[in-house]
Short mmCIF file of C-alpha atoms and ligand atoms in Angstrom, two decimals:
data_model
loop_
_atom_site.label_atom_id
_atom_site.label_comp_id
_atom_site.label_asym_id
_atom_site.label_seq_id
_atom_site.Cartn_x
_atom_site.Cartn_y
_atom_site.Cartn_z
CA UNK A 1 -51.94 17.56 -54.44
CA UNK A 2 -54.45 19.45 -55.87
CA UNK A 3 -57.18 18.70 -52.88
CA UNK A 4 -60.62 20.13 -52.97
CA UNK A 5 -61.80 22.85 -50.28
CA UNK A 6 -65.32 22.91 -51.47
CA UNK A 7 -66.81 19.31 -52.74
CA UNK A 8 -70.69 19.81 -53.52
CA UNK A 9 -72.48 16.62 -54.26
CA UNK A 10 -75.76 16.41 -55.66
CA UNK A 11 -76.84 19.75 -53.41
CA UNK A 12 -80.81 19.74 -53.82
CA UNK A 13 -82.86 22.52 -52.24
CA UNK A 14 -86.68 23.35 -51.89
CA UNK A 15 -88.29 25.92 -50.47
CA UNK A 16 -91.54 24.61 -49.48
CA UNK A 17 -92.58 23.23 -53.35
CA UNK A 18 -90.10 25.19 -54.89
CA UNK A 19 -87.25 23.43 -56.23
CA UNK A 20 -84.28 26.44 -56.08
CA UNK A 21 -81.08 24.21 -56.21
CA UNK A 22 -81.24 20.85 -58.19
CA UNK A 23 -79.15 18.26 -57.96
CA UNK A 24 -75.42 20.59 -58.25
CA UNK A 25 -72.57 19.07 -58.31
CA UNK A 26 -68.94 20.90 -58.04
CA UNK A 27 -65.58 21.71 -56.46
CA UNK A 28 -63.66 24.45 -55.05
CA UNK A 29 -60.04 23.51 -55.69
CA UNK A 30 -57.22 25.00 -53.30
CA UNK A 31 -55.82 28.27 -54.32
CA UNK A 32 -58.51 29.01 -57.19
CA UNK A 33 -60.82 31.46 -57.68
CA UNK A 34 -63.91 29.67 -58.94
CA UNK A 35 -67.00 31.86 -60.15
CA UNK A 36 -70.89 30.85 -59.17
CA UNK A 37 -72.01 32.80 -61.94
CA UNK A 38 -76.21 32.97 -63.15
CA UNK A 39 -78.98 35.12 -64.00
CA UNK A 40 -80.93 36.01 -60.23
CA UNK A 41 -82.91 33.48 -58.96
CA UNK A 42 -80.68 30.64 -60.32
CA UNK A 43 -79.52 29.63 -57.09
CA UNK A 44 -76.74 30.86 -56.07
CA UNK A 45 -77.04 32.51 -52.69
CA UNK A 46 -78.87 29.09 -51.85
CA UNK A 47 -75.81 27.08 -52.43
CA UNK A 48 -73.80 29.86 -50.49
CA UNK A 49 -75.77 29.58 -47.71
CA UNK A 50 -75.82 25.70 -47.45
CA UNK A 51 -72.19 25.89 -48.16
CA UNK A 52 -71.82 28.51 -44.86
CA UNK A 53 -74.36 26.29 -42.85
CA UNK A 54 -76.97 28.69 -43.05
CA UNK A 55 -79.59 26.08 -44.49
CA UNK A 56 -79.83 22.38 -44.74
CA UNK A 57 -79.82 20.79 -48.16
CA UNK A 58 -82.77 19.13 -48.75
CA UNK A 59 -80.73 16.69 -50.76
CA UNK A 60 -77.33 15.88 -51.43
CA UNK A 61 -73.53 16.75 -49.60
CA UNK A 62 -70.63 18.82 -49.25
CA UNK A 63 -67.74 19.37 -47.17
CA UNK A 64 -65.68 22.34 -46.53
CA UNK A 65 -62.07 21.75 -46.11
CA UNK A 66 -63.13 18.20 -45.45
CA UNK A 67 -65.71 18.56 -43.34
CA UNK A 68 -69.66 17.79 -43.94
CA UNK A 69 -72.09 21.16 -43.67
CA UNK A 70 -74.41 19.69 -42.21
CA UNK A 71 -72.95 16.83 -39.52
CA UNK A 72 -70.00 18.54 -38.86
CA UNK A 73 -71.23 22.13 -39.81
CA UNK A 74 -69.45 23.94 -36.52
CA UNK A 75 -66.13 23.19 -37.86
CA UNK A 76 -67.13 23.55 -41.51
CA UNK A 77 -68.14 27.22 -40.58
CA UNK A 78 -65.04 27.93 -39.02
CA UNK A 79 -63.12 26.99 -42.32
CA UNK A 80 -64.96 29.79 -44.38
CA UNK A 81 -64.84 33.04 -44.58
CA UNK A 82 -68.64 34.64 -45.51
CA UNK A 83 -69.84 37.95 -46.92
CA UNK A 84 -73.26 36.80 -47.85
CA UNK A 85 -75.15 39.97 -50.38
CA UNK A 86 -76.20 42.42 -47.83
CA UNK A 87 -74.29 41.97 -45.27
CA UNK A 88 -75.22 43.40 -41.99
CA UNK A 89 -73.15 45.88 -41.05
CA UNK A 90 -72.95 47.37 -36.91
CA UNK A 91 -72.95 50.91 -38.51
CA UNK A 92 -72.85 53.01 -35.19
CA UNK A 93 -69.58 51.47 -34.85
CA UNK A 94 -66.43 52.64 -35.59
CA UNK A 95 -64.43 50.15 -38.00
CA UNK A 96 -61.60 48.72 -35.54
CA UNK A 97 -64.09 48.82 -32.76
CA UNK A 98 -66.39 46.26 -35.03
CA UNK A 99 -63.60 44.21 -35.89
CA UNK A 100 -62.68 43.97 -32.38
CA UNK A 101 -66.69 42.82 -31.85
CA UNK A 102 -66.42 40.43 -34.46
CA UNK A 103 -63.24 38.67 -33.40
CA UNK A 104 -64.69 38.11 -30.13
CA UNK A 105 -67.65 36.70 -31.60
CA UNK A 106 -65.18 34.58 -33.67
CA UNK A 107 -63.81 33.54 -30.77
CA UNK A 108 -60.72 34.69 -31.70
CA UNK A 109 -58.02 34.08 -28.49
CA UNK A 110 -58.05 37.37 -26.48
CA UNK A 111 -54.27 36.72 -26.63
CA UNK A 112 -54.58 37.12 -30.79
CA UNK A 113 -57.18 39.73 -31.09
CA UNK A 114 -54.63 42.43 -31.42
CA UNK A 115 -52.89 40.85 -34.21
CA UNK A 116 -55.78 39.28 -36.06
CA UNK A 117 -57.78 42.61 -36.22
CA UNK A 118 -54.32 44.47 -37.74
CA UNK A 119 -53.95 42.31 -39.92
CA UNK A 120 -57.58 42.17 -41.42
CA UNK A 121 -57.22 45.97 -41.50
CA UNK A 122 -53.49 45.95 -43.27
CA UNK A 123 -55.02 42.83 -46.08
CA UNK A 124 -58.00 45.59 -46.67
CA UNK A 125 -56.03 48.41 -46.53
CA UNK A 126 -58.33 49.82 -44.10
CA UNK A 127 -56.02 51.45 -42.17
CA UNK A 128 -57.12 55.23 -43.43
CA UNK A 129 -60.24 54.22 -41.86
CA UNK A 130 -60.08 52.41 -38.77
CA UNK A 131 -61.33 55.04 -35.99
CA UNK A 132 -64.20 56.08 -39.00
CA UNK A 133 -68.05 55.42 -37.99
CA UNK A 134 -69.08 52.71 -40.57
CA UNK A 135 -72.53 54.96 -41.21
CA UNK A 136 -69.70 57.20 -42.60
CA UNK A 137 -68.20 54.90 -45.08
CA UNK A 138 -68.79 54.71 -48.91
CA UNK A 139 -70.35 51.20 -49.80
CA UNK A 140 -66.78 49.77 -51.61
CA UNK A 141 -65.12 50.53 -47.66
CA UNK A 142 -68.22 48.88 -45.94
CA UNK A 143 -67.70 46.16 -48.41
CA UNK A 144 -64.05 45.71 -47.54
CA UNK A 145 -65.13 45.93 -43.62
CA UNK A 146 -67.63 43.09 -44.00
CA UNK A 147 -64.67 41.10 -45.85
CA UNK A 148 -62.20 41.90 -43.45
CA UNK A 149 -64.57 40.95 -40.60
CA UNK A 150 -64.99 37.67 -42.36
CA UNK A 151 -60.97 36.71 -42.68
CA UNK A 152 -60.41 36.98 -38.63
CA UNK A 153 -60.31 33.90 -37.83
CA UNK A 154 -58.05 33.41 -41.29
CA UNK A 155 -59.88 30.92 -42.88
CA UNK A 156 -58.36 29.28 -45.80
CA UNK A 157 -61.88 29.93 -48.12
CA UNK A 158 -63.42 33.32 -48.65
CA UNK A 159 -67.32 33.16 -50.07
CA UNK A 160 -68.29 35.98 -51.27
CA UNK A 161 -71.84 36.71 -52.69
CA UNK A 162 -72.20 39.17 -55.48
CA UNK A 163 -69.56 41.80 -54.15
CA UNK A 164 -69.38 44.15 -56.22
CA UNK A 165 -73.71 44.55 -56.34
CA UNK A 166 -74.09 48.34 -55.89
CA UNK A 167 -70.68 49.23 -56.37
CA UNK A 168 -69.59 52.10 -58.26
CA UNK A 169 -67.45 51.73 -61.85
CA UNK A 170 -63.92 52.65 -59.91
CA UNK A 171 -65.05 50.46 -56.45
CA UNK A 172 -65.68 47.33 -58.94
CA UNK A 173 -62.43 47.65 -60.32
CA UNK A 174 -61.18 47.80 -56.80
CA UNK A 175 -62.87 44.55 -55.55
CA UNK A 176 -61.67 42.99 -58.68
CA UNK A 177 -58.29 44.21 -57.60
CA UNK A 178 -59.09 42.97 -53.89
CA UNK A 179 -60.18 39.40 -55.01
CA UNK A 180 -56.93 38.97 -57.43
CA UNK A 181 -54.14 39.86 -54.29
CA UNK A 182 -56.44 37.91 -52.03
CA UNK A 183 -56.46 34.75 -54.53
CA UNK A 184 -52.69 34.33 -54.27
CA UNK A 185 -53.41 32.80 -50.36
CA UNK A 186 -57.06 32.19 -50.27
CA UNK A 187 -59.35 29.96 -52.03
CA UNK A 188 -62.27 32.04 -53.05
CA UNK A 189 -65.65 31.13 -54.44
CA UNK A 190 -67.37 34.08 -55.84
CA UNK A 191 -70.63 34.86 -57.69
CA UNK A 192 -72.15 37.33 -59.81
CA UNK A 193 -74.66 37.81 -62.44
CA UNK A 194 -72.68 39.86 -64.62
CA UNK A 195 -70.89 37.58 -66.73
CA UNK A 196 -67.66 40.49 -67.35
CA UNK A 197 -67.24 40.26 -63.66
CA UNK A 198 -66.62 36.59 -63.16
CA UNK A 199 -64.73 36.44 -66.42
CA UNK A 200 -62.24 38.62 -65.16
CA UNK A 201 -61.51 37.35 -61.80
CA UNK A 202 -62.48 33.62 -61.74
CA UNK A 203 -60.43 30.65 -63.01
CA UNK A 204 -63.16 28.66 -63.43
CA UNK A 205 -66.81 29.34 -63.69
CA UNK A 206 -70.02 27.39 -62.83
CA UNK A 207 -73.18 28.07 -64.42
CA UNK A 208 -75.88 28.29 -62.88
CA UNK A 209 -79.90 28.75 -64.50
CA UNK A 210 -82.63 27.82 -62.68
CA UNK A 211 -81.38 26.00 -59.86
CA UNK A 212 -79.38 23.81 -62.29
CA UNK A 213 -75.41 23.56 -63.18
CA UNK A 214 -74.68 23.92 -67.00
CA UNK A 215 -71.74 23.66 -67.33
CA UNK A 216 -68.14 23.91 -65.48
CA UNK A 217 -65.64 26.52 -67.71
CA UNK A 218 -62.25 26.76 -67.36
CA UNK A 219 -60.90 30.45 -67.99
CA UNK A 220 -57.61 29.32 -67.79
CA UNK A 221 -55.39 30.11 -70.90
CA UNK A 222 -58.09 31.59 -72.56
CA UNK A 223 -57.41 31.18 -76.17
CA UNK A 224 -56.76 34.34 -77.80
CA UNK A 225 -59.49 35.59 -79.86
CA UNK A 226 -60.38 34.48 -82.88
CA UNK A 227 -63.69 36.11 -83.56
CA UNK A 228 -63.95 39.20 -85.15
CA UNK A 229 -67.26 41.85 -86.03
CA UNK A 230 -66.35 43.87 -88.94
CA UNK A 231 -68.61 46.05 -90.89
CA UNK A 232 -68.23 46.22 -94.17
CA UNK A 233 -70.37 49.06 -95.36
CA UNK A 234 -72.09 49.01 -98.96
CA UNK A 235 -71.32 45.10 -99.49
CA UNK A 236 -73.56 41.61 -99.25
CA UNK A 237 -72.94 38.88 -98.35
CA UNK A 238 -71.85 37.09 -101.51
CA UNK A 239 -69.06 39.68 -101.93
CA UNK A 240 -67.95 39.62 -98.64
CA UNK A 241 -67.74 35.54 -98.49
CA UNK A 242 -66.24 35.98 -101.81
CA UNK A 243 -63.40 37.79 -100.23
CA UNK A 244 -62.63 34.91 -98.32
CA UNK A 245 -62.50 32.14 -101.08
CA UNK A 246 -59.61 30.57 -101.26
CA UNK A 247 -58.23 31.94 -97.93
CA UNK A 248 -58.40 28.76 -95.43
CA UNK A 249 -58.56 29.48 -91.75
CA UNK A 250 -60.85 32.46 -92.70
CA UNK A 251 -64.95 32.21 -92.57
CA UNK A 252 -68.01 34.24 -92.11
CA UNK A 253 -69.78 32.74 -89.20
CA UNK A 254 -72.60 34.89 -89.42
CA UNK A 255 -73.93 37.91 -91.68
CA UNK A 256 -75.69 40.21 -89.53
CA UNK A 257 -77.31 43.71 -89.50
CA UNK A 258 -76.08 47.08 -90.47
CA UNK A 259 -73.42 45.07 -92.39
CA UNK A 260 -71.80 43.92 -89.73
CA UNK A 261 -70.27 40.21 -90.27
CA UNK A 262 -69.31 37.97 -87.61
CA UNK A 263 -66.26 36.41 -88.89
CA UNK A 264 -63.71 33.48 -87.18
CA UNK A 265 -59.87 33.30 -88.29
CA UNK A 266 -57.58 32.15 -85.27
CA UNK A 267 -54.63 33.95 -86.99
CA UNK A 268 -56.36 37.39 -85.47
CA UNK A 269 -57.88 40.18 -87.10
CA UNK A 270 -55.58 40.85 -89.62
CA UNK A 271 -55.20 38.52 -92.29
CA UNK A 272 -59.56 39.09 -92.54
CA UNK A 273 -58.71 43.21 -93.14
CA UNK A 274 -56.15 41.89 -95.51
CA UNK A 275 -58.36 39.84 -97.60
CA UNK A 276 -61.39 42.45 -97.39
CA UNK A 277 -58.99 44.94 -98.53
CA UNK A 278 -57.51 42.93 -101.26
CA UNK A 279 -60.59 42.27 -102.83
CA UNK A 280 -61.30 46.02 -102.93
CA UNK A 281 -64.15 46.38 -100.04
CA UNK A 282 -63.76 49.49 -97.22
CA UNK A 283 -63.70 47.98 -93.92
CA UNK A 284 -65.29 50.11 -91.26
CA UNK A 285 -64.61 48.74 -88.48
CA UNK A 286 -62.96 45.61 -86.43
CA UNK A 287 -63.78 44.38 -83.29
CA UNK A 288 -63.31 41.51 -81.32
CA UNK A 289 -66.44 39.18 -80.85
CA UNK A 290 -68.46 37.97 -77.57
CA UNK A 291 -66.07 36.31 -75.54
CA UNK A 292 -65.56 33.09 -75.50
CA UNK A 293 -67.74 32.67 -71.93
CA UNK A 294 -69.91 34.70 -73.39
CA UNK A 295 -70.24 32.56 -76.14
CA UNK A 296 -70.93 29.57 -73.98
CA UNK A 297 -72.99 31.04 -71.35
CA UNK A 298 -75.45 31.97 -74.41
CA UNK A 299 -75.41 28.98 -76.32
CA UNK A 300 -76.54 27.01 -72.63
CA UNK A 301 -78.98 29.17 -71.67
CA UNK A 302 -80.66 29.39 -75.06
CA UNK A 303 -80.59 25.38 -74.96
CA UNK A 304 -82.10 25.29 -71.61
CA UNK A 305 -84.99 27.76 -72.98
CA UNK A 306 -86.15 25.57 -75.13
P1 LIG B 401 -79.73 33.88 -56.76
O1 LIG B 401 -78.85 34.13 -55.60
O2 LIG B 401 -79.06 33.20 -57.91
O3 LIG B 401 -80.45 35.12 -57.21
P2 LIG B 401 -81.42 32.49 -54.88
O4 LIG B 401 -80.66 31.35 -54.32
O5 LIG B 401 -81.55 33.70 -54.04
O6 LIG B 401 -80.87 32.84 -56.33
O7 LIG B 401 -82.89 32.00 -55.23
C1 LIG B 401 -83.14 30.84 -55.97
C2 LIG B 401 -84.66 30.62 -56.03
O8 LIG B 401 -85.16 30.31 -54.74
C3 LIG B 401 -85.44 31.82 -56.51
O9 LIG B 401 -86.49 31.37 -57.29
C4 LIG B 401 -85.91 32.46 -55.23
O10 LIG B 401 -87.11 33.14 -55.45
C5 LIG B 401 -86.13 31.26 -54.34
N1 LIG B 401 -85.88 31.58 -52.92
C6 LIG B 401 -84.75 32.08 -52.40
N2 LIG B 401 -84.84 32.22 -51.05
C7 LIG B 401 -86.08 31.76 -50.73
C8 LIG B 401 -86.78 31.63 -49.50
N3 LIG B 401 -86.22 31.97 -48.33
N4 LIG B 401 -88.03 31.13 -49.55
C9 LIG B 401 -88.61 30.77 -50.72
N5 LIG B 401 -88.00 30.86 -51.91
C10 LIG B 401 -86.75 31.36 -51.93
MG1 LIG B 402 -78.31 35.93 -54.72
#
């Protein structure tokens, strides 16, 4: 059974006249990673924080793992895991002494403090770190703190807001690494505004732009690529078309600046070098296009600008 952990139905929010969240509908499915992703202000930490229990739709349900967020929000809470943006961090405390804090605060059994705190540290290989002041820490170990803090009670769903905001090149990597081992036992709902980021971690992505849900991707067997920019220096657009006659499965999508052609074949890149070669033309350079999120994230938003 492929149950949901995360059913949002209809989630509507205001802020005073301001509609922030309207009328989103989707699911967290077990064992996924499923990316929130949207430009800022689209709504995402909103739905995170109804999601957590942290604000009261002004419209609309969901459950986590089952249970409502807002008439059963106690035990809702305890199902999730949290690491809202900016998370506040005790940072006169050293890291196992905070995590020993925090399961408390849980409510973690005094009985499976102990064991709970090691193994938050050993899952976030913090173990380098533990007797370290948090003040000390870069921002990638605070980050992994603040996650670790959130998986003591091991809750089957880890929310994470925009992790990898601030982060370094090498500490995004890193939480990209973090999310994938976590994945294989966690549920995870994740969101970004960087559409790279989500591609690379999520299974499936929600978009999200201006409070609304465009669309629900599935990254799943992405298809391999089948859009290539080459640049075909000293041609036009005639010639380069003309290259293509008579070639099915090849075409020139788009003819854009500096000679650069935007052209689909879903054999791959070669058999387009072939034919530009064949027909005498230098070819300059090959590249795979946008991918194929990107593709779709721009094609909704620019709909949804009109
Ligand atoms: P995101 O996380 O995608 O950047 P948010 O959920 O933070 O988006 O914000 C969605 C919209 O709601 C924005 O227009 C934002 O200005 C507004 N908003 C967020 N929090 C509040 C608040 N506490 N009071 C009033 N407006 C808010
Ligand atoms: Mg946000």
């Amino acid at each position: 059974m492929n149950a949901a952990v995360i059913v949002a139905d209809n989630l509507t929010k205001y802020y005073g006249p301001r509609l922030a969240v309207d009328h989103v509908s989707f699911d967290v499915r077990r064992n996924e990673v499923m990316g929130l992703l949207g430009p800022n202000g689209s709504g995402k930490s909103t739905i995170l924080r109804i999601l957590t229990g942290y604000l009261h739709p002004t419209s609309g349900t969901a459950q986590v793992a089952g249970h409502d967020v807002v008439s059963d929000g106690l035990a809702a809470r305890r199902r999730v895991g949290y690491v809202p943006e900016d998370v506040p961090l005790y940072t006169n405390m050293r890291v196992r002494e905070f995590l020993d804090f925090m399961a408390q605060v849980r409510g973690v059994a005094k009985g499976r403090m102990r064991a709970a705190v090691d193994r938050s540290i050993e899952r976030l290989s913090l173990e380098r770190v533990g007797s370290l002041m948090i003040s000390k820490l870069s921002r990638g170990y605070r980050q992994r703190v603040a996650i670790a803090q959130a998986l003591l009670g091991e809750p089957g769903l880890l929310i994470l807001d925009e992790p990898t905001n601030g982060l370094d090149p090498r500490q995004i990597i890193e939480v990209r690494e973090l999310i994938r081992a976590l994945s294989a036992e966690l549920s995870i709902l994740v969101t970004s505004h960087i559409l790279a980021e989500i591609e690379r971690v999520a299974h499936r992505v929600a978009i999200l732009l201006d409070g609304k849900l465009l669309s629900v991707q599935s990254l799943d067997g992405h298809a391999p690529t089948s859009r290539f920019l080459v640049r075909v220096p000293g041609s036009t657009d005639a010639v380069v078309r003309g290259a293509f006659a008579g070639r099915a499965g090849i075409e020139v999508a788009e003819a854009r600046a500096n000679d650069v052609y935007l052209i689909e074949c879903p054999e791959g890149a070669a058999p387009v070098v072939h034919a530009l070669v064949h027909a005498g033309l230098r070819v300059d350079s090959v590249a795979p296009a946008e991918s194929r999120l990107e593709d779709v994230f721009l094609r909704l938003t620019e709909g949804a600008a009109r």
